mmCIF file with all atom_site columns, C-alpha atoms in Angstrom:
data_model
loop_
_atom_site.group_PDB
_atom_site.id
_atom_site.type_symbol
_atom_site.label_atom_id
_atom_site.label_alt_id
_atom_site.label_comp_id
_atom_site.label_asym_id
_atom_site.label_entity_id
_atom_site.label_seq_id
_atom_site.pdbx_PDB_ins_code
_atom_site.Cartn_x
_atom_site.Cartn_y
_atom_site.Cartn_z
_atom_site.occupancy
_atom_site.B_iso_or_equiv
_atom_site.pdbx_formal_charge
_atom_site.auth_seq_id
_atom_site.auth_comp_id
_atom_site.auth_asym_id
_atom_site.auth_atom_id
_atom_site.pdbx_PDB_model_num
ATOM 1   C CA . MET O 1 1   ? -100.579 -144.942 -70.022 1.00 52.00 ? 1319 MET O CA 1
ATOM 2   C CA . ASP O 1 2   ? -101.032 -145.294 -73.827 1.00 63.00 ? 1320 ASP O CA 1
ATOM 3   C CA . ASN O 1 3   ? -98.221  -143.529 -75.544 1.00 72.00 ? 1321 ASN O CA 1
ATOM 4   C CA . LYS O 1 4   ? -100.038 -140.454 -76.805 1.00 79.00 ? 1322 LYS O CA 1
ATOM 5   C CA . GLN O 1 5   ? -98.391  -138.040 -79.184 1.00 85.00 ? 1323 GLN O CA 1
ATOM 6   C CA . PHE O 1 6   ? -97.736  -134.499 -77.755 1.00 87.00 ? 1324 PHE O CA 1
ATOM 7   C CA . ARG O 1 7   ? -100.149 -131.696 -79.450 1.00 90.00 ? 1325 ARG O CA 1
ATOM 8   C CA . ALA O 1 8   ? -100.074 -128.281 -78.187 1.00 91.00 ? 1326 ALA O CA 1
ATOM 9   C CA . ARG O 1 9   ? -103.410 -126.426 -77.771 1.00 92.00 ? 1327 ARG O CA 1
ATOM 10  C CA . CYS O 1 10  ? -103.560 -123.397 -79.805 1.00 94.00 ? 1328 CYS O CA 1
ATOM 11  C CA . SER O 1 11  ? -104.479 -121.485 -76.542 1.00 91.00 ? 1329 SER O CA 1
ATOM 12  C CA . ALA O 1 12  ? -101.574 -122.919 -74.852 1.00 92.00 ? 1330 ALA O CA 1
ATOM 13  C CA . LEU O 1 13  ? -98.752  -121.761 -77.276 1.00 95.00 ? 1331 LEU O CA 1
ATOM 14  C CA . GLY O 1 14  ? -98.266  -118.768 -75.842 1.00 94.00 ? 1332 GLY O CA 1
ATOM 15  C CA . ASP O 1 15  ? -97.181  -120.907 -72.518 1.00 94.00 ? 1333 ASP O CA 1
ATOM 16  C CA . ILE O 1 16  ? -94.803  -123.285 -74.663 1.00 94.00 ? 1334 ILE O CA 1
ATOM 17  C CA . MET O 1 17  ? -93.049  -120.886 -76.607 1.00 94.00 ? 1335 MET O CA 1
ATOM 18  C CA . SER O 1 18  ? -92.046  -118.282 -73.850 1.00 94.00 ? 1336 SER O CA 1
ATOM 19  C CA . ASP O 1 19  ? -88.971  -117.392 -72.595 1.00 94.00 ? 1337 ASP O CA 1
ATOM 20  C CA . PRO O 1 20  ? -87.071  -118.299 -69.607 1.00 94.00 ? 1338 PRO O CA 1
ATOM 21  C CA . LYS O 1 21  ? -86.633  -115.226 -67.422 1.00 94.00 ? 1339 LYS O CA 1
ATOM 22  C CA . ALA O 1 22  ? -82.921  -115.154 -67.023 1.00 95.00 ? 1340 ALA O CA 1
ATOM 23  C CA . ALA O 1 23  ? -81.015  -114.223 -69.749 1.00 94.00 ? 1341 ALA O CA 1
ATOM 24  C CA . ALA O 1 24  ? -78.680  -116.926 -69.408 1.00 95.00 ? 1342 ALA O CA 1
ATOM 25  C CA . ASP O 1 25  ? -81.117  -119.528 -69.099 1.00 94.00 ? 1343 ASP O CA 1
ATOM 26  C CA . LYS O 1 26  ? -82.834  -117.932 -72.865 1.00 94.00 ? 1344 LYS O CA 1
ATOM 27  C CA . LYS O 1 27  ? -79.127  -117.669 -73.761 1.00 95.00 ? 1345 LYS O CA 1
ATOM 28  C CA . ALA O 1 28  ? -78.462  -121.622 -73.216 1.00 95.00 ? 1346 ALA O CA 1
ATOM 29  C CA . GLY O 1 29  ? -81.734  -122.738 -74.846 1.00 93.00 ? 1347 GLY O CA 1
ATOM 30  C CA . LYS O 1 30  ? -83.428  -123.756 -71.779 1.00 95.00 ? 1348 LYS O CA 1
ATOM 31  C CA . LEU O 1 31  ? -86.977  -123.768 -71.642 1.00 94.00 ? 1349 LEU O CA 1
ATOM 32  C CA . SER O 1 32  ? -88.839  -121.466 -69.390 1.00 96.00 ? 1350 SER O CA 1
ATOM 33  C CA . LYS O 1 33  ? -90.519  -123.027 -66.657 1.00 96.00 ? 1351 LYS O CA 1
ATOM 34  C CA . THR O 1 34  ? -93.769  -121.355 -67.676 1.00 95.00 ? 1352 THR O CA 1
ATOM 35  C CA . ALA O 1 35  ? -93.239  -123.970 -70.891 1.00 94.00 ? 1353 ALA O CA 1
ATOM 36  C CA . ILE O 1 36  ? -92.008  -127.156 -68.240 1.00 95.00 ? 1354 ILE O CA 1
ATOM 37  C CA . SER O 1 37  ? -95.317  -126.409 -66.259 1.00 93.00 ? 1355 SER O CA 1
ATOM 38  C CA . ALA O 1 38  ? -97.440  -126.641 -69.667 1.00 91.00 ? 1356 ALA O CA 1
ATOM 39  C CA . ALA O 1 39  ? -95.466  -129.974 -70.648 1.00 90.00 ? 1357 ALA O CA 1
ATOM 40  C CA . GLU O 1 40  ? -96.029  -131.561 -67.057 1.00 92.00 ? 1358 GLU O CA 1
ATOM 41  C CA . SER O 1 41  ? -99.573  -130.928 -67.717 1.00 90.00 ? 1359 SER O CA 1
ATOM 42  C CA . TRP O 1 42  ? -100.111 -132.628 -70.156 1.00 89.00 ? 1360 TRP O CA 1
ATOM 43  C CA . VAL O 1 43  ? -98.440  -135.698 -68.986 1.00 90.00 ? 1361 VAL O CA 1
ATOM 44  C CA . LYS O 1 44  ? -100.224 -135.571 -66.144 1.00 91.00 ? 1362 LYS O CA 1
ATOM 45  C CA . GLU O 1 45  ? -103.830 -135.233 -67.828 1.00 88.00 ? 1363 GLU O CA 1
ATOM 46  C CA . ASN O 1 46  ? -102.422 -138.426 -69.986 1.00 86.00 ? 1364 ASN O CA 1
ATOM 47  C CA . ILE O 1 47  ? -101.105 -140.366 -66.800 1.00 88.00 ? 1365 ILE O CA 1
ATOM 48  C CA . TYR O 1 48  ? -104.468 -139.975 -65.024 1.00 89.00 ? 1366 TYR O CA 1
ATOM 49  C CA . GLY O 1 49  ? -106.844 -139.470 -67.840 1.00 86.00 ? 1367 GLY O CA 1
ATOM 50  C CA . ARG O 1 50  ? -108.094 -136.019 -66.139 1.00 87.00 ? 1368 ARG O CA 1
ATOM 51  C CA . ASN O 1 51  ? -108.303 -132.871 -67.480 1.00 82.00 ? 1369 ASN O CA 1
ATOM 52  C CA . LYS O 1 52  ? -107.640 -129.464 -65.181 1.00 79.00 ? 1370 LYS O CA 1
ATOM 53  C CA . HIS O 1 53  ? -110.024 -127.855 -65.865 1.00 80.00 ? 1371 HIS O CA 1
ATOM 54  C CA . ILE O 1 54  ? -110.054 -123.969 -65.507 1.00 81.00 ? 1372 ILE O CA 1
ATOM 55  C CA . GLU O 1 55  ? -112.621 -121.816 -65.835 1.00 83.00 ? 1373 GLU O CA 1
ATOM 56  C CA . THR O 1 56  ? -112.713 -118.352 -64.583 1.00 86.00 ? 1374 THR O CA 1
ATOM 57  C CA . ASN O 1 57  ? -114.711 -115.286 -64.900 1.00 86.00 ? 1375 ASN O CA 1
ATOM 58  C CA . GLN O 1 58  ? -112.898 -113.264 -67.911 1.00 84.00 ? 1376 GLN O CA 1
ATOM 59  C CA . MET O 1 59  ? -113.430 -116.838 -69.698 1.00 81.00 ? 1377 MET O CA 1
ATOM 60  C CA . ALA O 1 60  ? -116.827 -117.142 -68.585 1.00 86.00 ? 1378 ALA O CA 1
ATOM 61  C CA . LYS O 1 61  ? -117.846 -113.830 -69.914 1.00 87.00 ? 1379 LYS O CA 1
ATOM 62  C CA . GLY O 1 62  ? -115.401 -114.589 -73.355 1.00 82.00 ? 1380 GLY O CA 1
ATOM 63  C CA . THR O 1 63  ? -117.676 -117.581 -74.181 1.00 83.00 ? 1381 THR O CA 1
ATOM 64  C CA . HIS O 1 64  ? -120.815 -115.905 -73.308 1.00 88.00 ? 1382 HIS O CA 1
ATOM 65  C CA . GLN O 1 65  ? -120.402 -113.013 -75.594 1.00 89.00 ? 1383 GLN O CA 1
ATOM 66  C CA . GLU O 1 66  ? -118.905 -114.843 -78.338 1.00 90.00 ? 1384 GLU O CA 1
ATOM 67  C CA . SER O 1 67  ? -121.674 -114.556 -80.327 1.00 91.00 ? 1385 SER O CA 1
ATOM 68  C CA . LYS O 1 68  ? -122.057 -111.108 -79.877 1.00 94.00 ? 1386 LYS O CA 1
ATOM 69  C CA . ALA O 1 69  ? -118.154 -110.270 -80.305 1.00 93.00 ? 1387 ALA O CA 1
ATOM 70  C CA . ILE O 1 70  ? -119.099 -112.149 -84.231 1.00 93.00 ? 1388 ILE O CA 1
ATOM 71  C CA . ALA O 1 71  ? -122.286 -109.971 -84.959 1.00 95.00 ? 1389 ALA O CA 1
ATOM 72  C CA . THR O 1 72  ? -120.332 -106.925 -83.964 1.00 94.00 ? 1390 THR O CA 1
ATOM 73  C CA . LEU O 1 73  ? -117.160 -107.914 -85.855 1.00 93.00 ? 1391 LEU O CA 1
ATOM 74  C CA . ASN O 1 74  ? -119.685 -108.251 -89.050 1.00 94.00 ? 1392 ASN O CA 1
ATOM 75  C CA . LEU O 1 75  ? -121.368 -105.284 -88.712 1.00 96.00 ? 1393 LEU O CA 1
ATOM 76  C CA . VAL O 1 76  ? -117.954 -103.220 -88.918 1.00 95.00 ? 1394 VAL O CA 1
ATOM 77  C CA . LEU O 1 77  ? -116.339 -105.245 -91.171 1.00 93.00 ? 1395 LEU O CA 1
ATOM 78  C CA . GLY O 1 78  ? -119.641 -106.021 -93.272 1.00 95.00 ? 1396 GLY O CA 1
ATOM 79  C CA . THR O 1 79  ? -119.137 -109.658 -93.133 1.00 93.00 ? 1397 THR O CA 1
ATOM 80  C CA . ASP O 1 80  ? -120.968 -112.453 -92.515 1.00 93.00 ? 1398 ASP O CA 1
ATOM 81  C CA . TYR O 1 81  ? -118.788 -114.849 -90.081 1.00 93.00 ? 1399 TYR O CA 1
ATOM 82  C CA . SER O 1 82  ? -120.262 -117.376 -88.357 1.00 90.00 ? 1400 SER O CA 1
ATOM 83  C CA . LYS O 1 83  ? -118.803 -119.304 -85.475 1.00 90.00 ? 1401 LYS O CA 1
ATOM 84  C CA . ASP O 1 84  ? -116.569 -122.252 -86.887 1.00 90.00 ? 1402 ASP O CA 1
ATOM 85  C CA . SER O 1 85  ? -116.997 -125.315 -84.478 1.00 87.00 ? 1403 SER O CA 1
ATOM 86  C CA . ILE O 1 86  ? -114.339 -127.649 -86.616 1.00 90.00 ? 1404 ILE O CA 1
ATOM 87  C CA . LYS O 1 87  ? -111.837 -129.051 -84.450 1.00 93.00 ? 1405 LYS O CA 1
ATOM 88  C CA . LEU O 1 88  ? -108.017 -128.352 -86.469 1.00 93.00 ? 1406 LEU O CA 1
ATOM 89  C CA . GLU O 1 89  ? -105.103 -130.812 -85.891 1.00 94.00 ? 1407 GLU O CA 1
ATOM 90  C CA . ASN O 1 90  ? -102.394 -131.883 -87.319 1.00 93.00 ? 1408 ASN O CA 1
ATOM 91  C CA . ASP O 1 91  ? -99.290  -133.760 -85.670 1.00 92.00 ? 1409 ASP O CA 1
ATOM 92  C CA . PHE O 1 92  ? -98.238  -130.904 -83.421 1.00 92.00 ? 1410 PHE O CA 1
ATOM 93  C CA . CYS O 1 93  ? -100.987 -128.772 -82.184 1.00 93.00 ? 1411 CYS O CA 1
ATOM 94  C CA . THR O 1 94  ? -104.993 -128.792 -82.037 1.00 94.00 ? 1412 THR O CA 1
ATOM 95  C CA . GLY O 1 95  ? -107.691 -125.770 -81.673 1.00 93.00 ? 1413 GLY O CA 1
ATOM 96  C CA . HIS O 1 96  ? -110.724 -124.518 -82.333 1.00 90.00 ? 1414 HIS O CA 1
ATOM 97  C CA . ARG O 1 97  ? -110.675 -121.019 -84.339 1.00 88.00 ? 1415 ARG O CA 1
ATOM 98  C CA . ASP O 1 98  ? -113.554 -118.539 -83.651 1.00 88.00 ? 1416 ASP O CA 1
ATOM 99  C CA . ILE O 1 99  ? -114.074 -117.813 -87.275 1.00 89.00 ? 1417 ILE O CA 1
ATOM 100 C CA . ASP O 1 100 ? -113.411 -119.684 -90.598 1.00 83.00 ? 1418 ASP O CA 1
ATOM 101 C CA . GLY O 1 101 ? -112.652 -116.160 -92.246 1.00 82.00 ? 1419 GLY O CA 1
ATOM 102 C CA . GLY O 1 102 ? -111.661 -118.589 -95.576 1.00 79.00 ? 1420 GLY O CA 1
ATOM 103 C CA . ASP O 1 103 ? -108.078 -117.389 -96.701 1.00 78.00 ? 1421 ASP O CA 1
ATOM 104 C CA . HIS O 1 104 ? -107.117 -115.693 -93.325 1.00 81.00 ? 1422 HIS O CA 1
ATOM 105 C CA . VAL O 1 105 ? -107.728 -116.209 -89.733 1.00 82.00 ? 1423 VAL O CA 1
ATOM 106 C CA . ARG O 1 106 ? -110.263 -114.101 -88.033 1.00 84.00 ? 1424 ARG O CA 1
ATOM 107 C CA . ASP O 1 107 ? -110.218 -114.398 -83.999 1.00 86.00 ? 1425 ASP O CA 1
ATOM 108 C CA . THR O 1 108 ? -112.504 -112.489 -81.481 1.00 87.00 ? 1426 THR O CA 1
ATOM 109 C CA . LYS O 1 109 ? -111.428 -111.397 -77.838 1.00 84.00 ? 1427 LYS O CA 1
ATOM 110 C CA . THR O 1 110 ? -114.026 -110.114 -75.516 1.00 85.00 ? 1428 THR O CA 1
ATOM 111 C CA . CYS O 1 111 ? -112.979 -107.773 -72.571 1.00 83.00 ? 1429 CYS O CA 1
ATOM 112 C CA . TYR O 1 112 ? -113.615 -108.248 -69.192 1.00 84.00 ? 1430 TYR O CA 1
ATOM 113 C CA . GLY O 1 113 ? -114.272 -104.668 -68.381 1.00 83.00 ? 1431 GLY O CA 1
ATOM 114 C CA . PHE O 1 114 ? -113.393 -101.392 -69.307 1.00 80.00 ? 1432 PHE O CA 1
ATOM 115 C CA . SER O 1 115 ? -109.875 -101.191 -67.581 1.00 82.00 ? 1433 SER O CA 1
ATOM 116 C CA . THR O 1 116 ? -108.686 -104.376 -69.169 1.00 77.00 ? 1434 THR O CA 1
ATOM 117 C CA . PHE O 1 117 ? -109.638 -102.704 -72.986 1.00 77.00 ? 1435 PHE O CA 1
ATOM 118 C CA . PRO O 1 118 ? -106.559 -101.610 -74.636 1.00 75.00 ? 1436 PRO O CA 1
ATOM 119 C CA . LEU O 1 119 ? -107.579 -98.276  -75.365 1.00 76.00 ? 1437 LEU O CA 1
ATOM 120 C CA . PHE O 1 120 ? -104.979 -97.474  -77.614 1.00 78.00 ? 1438 PHE O CA 1
ATOM 121 C CA . GLY O 1 121 ? -104.540 -100.667 -79.307 1.00 68.00 ? 1439 GLY O CA 1
ATOM 122 C CA . LEU O 1 122 ? -100.422 -100.883 -79.903 1.00 70.00 ? 1440 LEU O CA 1
ATOM 123 C CA . ASP O 1 123 ? -99.572  -104.115 -78.111 1.00 74.00 ? 1441 ASP O CA 1
ATOM 124 C CA . VAL O 1 124 ? -100.864 -107.211 -78.519 1.00 76.00 ? 1442 VAL O CA 1
ATOM 125 C CA . GLU O 1 125 ? -100.636 -109.933 -76.348 1.00 82.00 ? 1443 GLU O CA 1
ATOM 126 C CA . LYS O 1 126 ? -98.104  -112.334 -76.848 1.00 88.00 ? 1444 LYS O CA 1
ATOM 127 C CA . ASP O 1 127 ? -100.395 -115.104 -75.873 1.00 90.00 ? 1445 ASP O CA 1
ATOM 128 C CA . TYR O 1 128 ? -103.063 -114.227 -78.425 1.00 88.00 ? 1446 TYR O CA 1
ATOM 129 C CA . VAL O 1 129 ? -100.214 -113.474 -81.558 1.00 89.00 ? 1447 VAL O CA 1
ATOM 130 C CA . TRP O 1 130 ? -99.149  -117.482 -80.768 1.00 93.00 ? 1448 TRP O CA 1
ATOM 131 C CA . GLN O 1 131 ? -102.681 -118.504 -80.703 1.00 93.00 ? 1449 GLN O CA 1
ATOM 132 C CA . LEU O 1 132 ? -103.409 -117.214 -84.086 1.00 90.00 ? 1450 LEU O CA 1
ATOM 133 C CA . GLN O 1 133 ? -99.959  -118.228 -85.315 1.00 91.00 ? 1451 GLN O CA 1
ATOM 134 C CA . GLY O 1 134 ? -101.357 -121.821 -84.679 1.00 93.00 ? 1452 GLY O CA 1
ATOM 135 C CA . TYR O 1 135 ? -104.419 -120.982 -85.935 1.00 92.00 ? 1453 TYR O CA 1
ATOM 136 C CA . MET O 1 136 ? -102.940 -120.324 -89.348 1.00 89.00 ? 1454 MET O CA 1
ATOM 137 C CA . TYR O 1 137 ? -100.188 -122.906 -88.810 1.00 91.00 ? 1455 TYR O CA 1
ATOM 138 C CA . LEU O 1 138 ? -103.343 -125.299 -88.789 1.00 92.00 ? 1456 LEU O CA 1
ATOM 139 C CA . SER O 1 139 ? -105.356 -123.956 -91.566 1.00 87.00 ? 1457 SER O CA 1
ATOM 140 C CA . GLY O 1 140 ? -102.455 -123.640 -94.016 1.00 84.00 ? 1458 GLY O CA 1
ATOM 141 C CA . GLU O 1 141 ? -102.961 -119.655 -93.954 1.00 76.00 ? 1459 GLU O CA 1
ATOM 142 C CA . LYS O 1 142 ? -99.750  -117.873 -94.380 1.00 68.00 ? 1460 LYS O CA 1
ATOM 143 C CA . TYR O 1 143 ? -99.157  -114.010 -92.964 1.00 62.00 ? 1461 TYR O CA 1
ATOM 144 C CA . THR O 1 144 ? -98.885  -111.123 -95.715 1.00 55.00 ? 1462 THR O CA 1
#
């Protein structure tokens, strides 16, 4: 096995940055089981040279609808965004943004069905927040 440096995928930052369930473990600075599992998966991928391919119906729909989501965003915002195909990477993480917004990061999410649509928009999933934080870090954008 080559000595590869760990680089977190932006889409996995929510797992890596998750807190342990037990308050005592959190206070003690322990990693969550989810973070440990994410690290273990990365090590296995690099030992065996194979990636665990996961694709759910929800993920497939998101990929299939991505261009329509970007077109809808353009219609609503009056912009002319297109899919960003550049892989961003530094010493700590890697990722592909949906959109290069110039001086800001934009991302689209497609709900699988009406029941998963966030009707009131009050809560943003923590995994998405971490993913976008990763994209901001990779592209040098600042939260304002």
